[in-house]
mmCIF file of C-alpha atoms in Angstrom:
data_model
loop_
_atom_site.group_PDB
_atom_site.id
_atom_site.type_symbol
_atom_site.label_atom_id
_atom_site.label_comp_id
_atom_site.label_asym_id
_atom_site.label_seq_id
_atom_site.Cartn_x
_atom_site.Cartn_y
_atom_site.Cartn_z
ATOM 1 C CA MET V 1 -4.741 -25.131 40.821
ATOM 2 C CA ILE V 2 -6.023 -21.808 39.506
ATOM 3 C CA SER V 3 -3.400 -19.556 38.051
ATOM 4 C CA SER V 4 -3.217 -15.868 38.889
ATOM 5 C CA LYS V 5 -3.995 -15.124 35.223
ATOM 6 C CA THR V 6 -7.426 -16.822 35.358
ATOM 7 C CA PRO V 7 -9.297 -13.856 36.919
ATOM 8 C CA ASN V 8 -7.820 -11.528 34.292
ATOM 9 C CA ARG V 9 -8.915 -13.855 31.505
ATOM 10 C CA CYS V 10 -12.434 -13.944 32.929
ATOM 11 C CA ILE V 11 -12.554 -10.157 33.047
ATOM 12 C CA TYR V 12 -11.376 -9.927 29.425
ATOM 13 C CA LEU V 13 -13.951 -12.485 28.331
ATOM 14 C CA ILE V 14 -16.763 -10.661 30.119
ATOM 15 C CA CYS V 15 -15.701 -7.326 28.592
ATOM 16 C CA PHE V 16 -15.545 -8.912 25.131
ATOM 17 C CA LEU V 17 -19.029 -10.402 25.491
ATOM 18 C CA LEU V 18 -20.467 -7.128 26.772
ATOM 19 C CA CYS V 19 -18.954 -5.278 23.811
ATOM 20 C CA GLN V 20 -20.507 -7.798 21.429
ATOM 21 C CA ILE V 21 -23.929 -7.413 23.059
ATOM 22 C CA THR V 22 -23.687 -3.624 23.005
ATOM 23 C CA TRP V 23 -22.553 -3.603 19.373
ATOM 24 C CA SER V 24 -25.471 -5.771 18.272
ATOM 25 C CA GLN V 25 -27.951 -3.418 19.953
ATOM 26 C CA THR V 26 -27.342 -0.388 17.786
ATOM 27 C CA VAL V 27 -29.368 1.026 14.913
ATOM 28 C CA PHE V 28 -26.161 1.498 12.921
ATOM 29 C CA GLY V 29 -25.295 -1.037 10.260
ATOM 30 C CA LYS V 30 -27.084 -2.623 7.334
ATOM 31 C CA TRP V 31 -30.783 -3.432 7.261
ATOM 32 C CA LYS V 32 -32.958 -5.349 4.808
ATOM 33 C CA THR V 33 -36.242 -3.657 3.950
ATOM 34 C CA ILE V 34 -39.367 -5.689 3.321
ATOM 35 C CA ASP V 35 -42.545 -4.074 2.024
ATOM 36 C CA ASP V 36 -45.122 -4.405 4.811
ATOM 37 C CA ARG V 37 -47.968 -4.481 2.269
ATOM 38 C CA ASN V 38 -46.844 -7.283 -0.045
ATOM 39 C CA GLY V 39 -43.846 -8.933 1.670
ATOM 40 C CA ILE V 40 -41.422 -8.160 -1.186
ATOM 41 C CA THR V 41 -37.795 -7.762 -0.145
ATOM 42 C CA LYS V 42 -36.767 -4.355 -1.465
ATOM 43 C CA ALA V 43 -33.273 -3.193 -0.550
ATOM 44 C CA ILE V 44 -30.372 -3.047 1.860
ATOM 45 C CA ILE V 45 -30.086 0.253 3.711
ATOM 46 C CA GLU V 46 -26.965 1.341 5.551
ATOM 47 C CA ILE V 47 -27.562 3.448 8.631
ATOM 48 C CA TYR V 48 -24.526 5.427 9.710
ATOM 49 C CA LYS V 49 -23.485 8.275 11.986
ATOM 50 C CA GLU V 50 -22.164 11.532 10.580
ATOM 51 C CA ASP V 51 -21.500 14.651 12.662
ATOM 52 C CA GLY V 52 -23.253 12.990 15.615
ATOM 53 C CA LEU V 53 -26.498 12.461 13.663
ATOM 54 C CA MET V 54 -28.042 9.393 12.061
ATOM 55 C CA HIS V 55 -28.213 9.105 8.270
ATOM 56 C CA ALA V 56 -29.153 6.291 5.881
ATOM 57 C CA LYS V 57 -28.606 5.430 2.245
ATOM 58 C CA VAL V 58 -29.546 2.667 -0.173
ATOM 59 C CA VAL V 59 -26.533 0.374 -0.685
ATOM 60 C CA GLU V 60 -28.145 -2.528 -2.552
ATOM 61 C CA ILE V 61 -31.390 -3.055 -4.428
ATOM 62 C CA LEU V 62 -32.782 -6.572 -4.019
ATOM 63 C CA GLU V 63 -36.158 -6.367 -5.754
ATOM 64 C CA GLU V 64 -36.261 -8.112 -9.127
ATOM 65 C CA GLY V 65 -36.403 -5.707 -12.055
ATOM 66 C CA LYS V 66 -35.498 -2.654 -9.925
ATOM 67 C CA LYS V 67 -31.702 -2.960 -9.689
ATOM 68 C CA GLY V 68 -31.009 0.014 -11.967
ATOM 69 C CA ALA V 69 -34.097 1.998 -10.951
ATOM 70 C CA LEU V 70 -34.112 5.769 -11.244
ATOM 71 C CA CYS V 71 -36.171 8.132 -9.128
ATOM 72 C CA THR V 72 -38.447 9.166 -11.985
ATOM 73 C CA LYS V 73 -41.186 10.581 -9.718
ATOM 74 C CA CYS V 74 -38.683 12.743 -7.845
ATOM 75 C CA ASP V 75 -38.294 16.489 -8.163
ATOM 76 C CA GLY V 76 -35.220 18.673 -7.851
ATOM 77 C CA GLU V 77 -31.756 17.185 -7.459
ATOM 78 C CA ARG V 78 -33.124 13.627 -7.091
ATOM 79 C CA LYS V 79 -35.006 13.724 -10.422
ATOM 80 C CA ASN V 80 -33.996 10.713 -12.575
ATOM 81 C CA LYS V 81 -31.070 9.880 -10.255
ATOM 82 C CA PRO V 82 -30.268 6.252 -9.343
ATOM 83 C CA ILE V 83 -31.975 5.001 -6.200
ATOM 84 C CA LEU V 84 -28.846 2.977 -5.464
ATOM 85 C CA GLY V 85 -26.663 5.235 -3.320
ATOM 86 C CA MET V 86 -29.508 7.660 -2.570
ATOM 87 C CA LYS V 87 -29.662 9.157 0.918
ATOM 88 C CA ILE V 88 -33.068 8.391 2.448
ATOM 89 C CA MET V 89 -32.589 9.655 6.024
ATOM 90 C CA GLU V 90 -30.803 12.815 7.080
ATOM 91 C CA ASP V 91 -29.989 14.397 10.426
ATOM 92 C CA PHE V 92 -31.980 12.152 12.768
ATOM 93 C CA GLU V 93 -31.291 12.898 16.428
ATOM 94 C CA LYS V 94 -31.454 10.408 19.292
ATOM 95 C CA ASN V 95 -33.704 11.312 22.214
ATOM 96 C CA ASN V 96 -33.382 10.109 25.817
ATOM 97 C CA LYS V 97 -35.629 7.084 25.080
ATOM 98 C CA GLY V 98 -33.288 5.755 22.380
ATOM 99 C CA ILE V 99 -35.560 6.826 19.517
ATOM 100 C CA TYR V 100 -34.095 8.669 16.555
ATOM 101 C CA LYS V 101 -36.298 11.442 15.166
ATOM 102 C CA GLY V 102 -35.967 13.567 12.063
ATOM 103 C CA ASP V 103 -37.748 15.526 9.356
ATOM 104 C CA GLU V 104 -36.069 13.885 6.350
ATOM 105 C CA LEU V 105 -37.286 10.309 5.774
ATOM 106 C CA PHE V 106 -37.452 9.953 1.996
ATOM 107 C CA ASP V 107 -39.375 7.233 0.139
ATOM 108 C CA PRO V 108 -38.015 7.027 -3.437
ATOM 109 C CA GLU V 109 -40.953 4.934 -4.687
ATOM 110 C CA GLN V 110 -43.463 7.592 -3.685
ATOM 111 C CA ALA V 111 -40.981 10.468 -4.109
ATOM 112 C CA MET V 112 -42.186 11.830 -0.778
ATOM 113 C CA THR V 113 -40.424 13.082 2.329
ATOM 114 C CA PHE V 114 -41.866 12.337 5.757
ATOM 115 C CA LYS V 115 -41.046 13.063 9.348
ATOM 116 C CA GLY V 116 -39.705 9.890 10.867
ATOM 117 C CA ARG V 117 -38.849 7.869 13.928
ATOM 118 C CA VAL V 118 -36.462 4.936 14.123
ATOM 119 C CA TRP V 119 -35.939 2.553 17.043
ATOM 120 C CA LEU V 120 -34.880 -0.999 17.817
ATOM 121 C CA ASP V 121 -37.658 -3.502 18.452
ATOM 122 C CA GLU V 122 -37.811 -4.142 22.210
ATOM 123 C CA ASP V 123 -38.351 -7.876 21.710
ATOM 124 C CA ASN V 124 -35.756 -8.433 18.985
ATOM 125 C CA LYS V 125 -32.744 -6.122 18.609
ATOM 126 C CA ASP V 126 -32.211 -7.485 15.085
ATOM 127 C CA ARG V 127 -35.434 -5.768 14.015
ATOM 128 C CA LEU V 128 -35.661 -2.046 13.392
ATOM 129 C CA LYS V 129 -38.893 -0.081 13.460
ATOM 130 C CA VAL V 130 -39.048 2.733 10.913
ATOM 131 C CA ARG V 131 -42.092 4.994 11.112
ATOM 132 C CA GLY V 132 -42.965 7.733 8.649
ATOM 133 C CA TYR V 133 -45.462 10.481 9.518
ATOM 134 C CA LEU V 134 -47.651 12.547 7.248
ATOM 135 C CA ALA V 135 -49.644 14.922 9.471
ATOM 136 C CA PHE V 136 -51.340 12.638 12.040
ATOM 137 C CA LEU V 137 -51.185 9.519 9.841
ATOM 138 C CA TYR V 138 -48.248 7.135 10.042
ATOM 139 C CA ARG V 139 -46.939 3.863 8.690
ATOM 140 C CA THR V 140 -44.374 1.623 10.380
ATOM 141 C CA GLN V 141 -42.121 -0.887 8.665
ATOM 142 C CA THR V 142 -39.913 -3.500 10.288
ATOM 143 C CA TRP V 143 -36.434 -3.794 8.829
ATOM 144 C CA HIS V 144 -34.194 -6.818 9.461
ATOM 145 C CA ARG V 145 -30.546 -6.605 10.476
ATOM 146 C CA VAL V 146 -28.080 -7.870 7.879
ATOM 147 C CA GLU V 147 -25.318 -9.868 9.529
ATOM 148 C CA GLU V 148 -21.993 -8.933 7.976
ATOM 149 C CA ASN V 149 -19.309 -11.545 7.593
#
């Protein structure tokens, strides 16, 4: 015999699963960066929302010998500041295609700021595409979602 509570339990389970799927399909969270040129794992970046816009900062440095690195090539307020904790994306806005765009994508290794685009990989929502533009040239990296326990 099926109890009258069974349909309610099914609805709760479906809602829970849908929330889990939706949560895992967001750009927000922590991402591991891997250099697309040499395959070296570099850092963990946290992408977060502030005032309705997307921002990102370095929360852990993984590359050997770089854990206490300073931004020695930087100018201005970033000059000789620790890369750990540094904001590398500011004020990215989401468009109607689910792509975040902004003018402040900062690369501490090159001490350069680019225009950028960020979006989830269509084939794997645990992969994030991060593209930096300099005039008509661009470079795209794939970042990997960090599962938090």
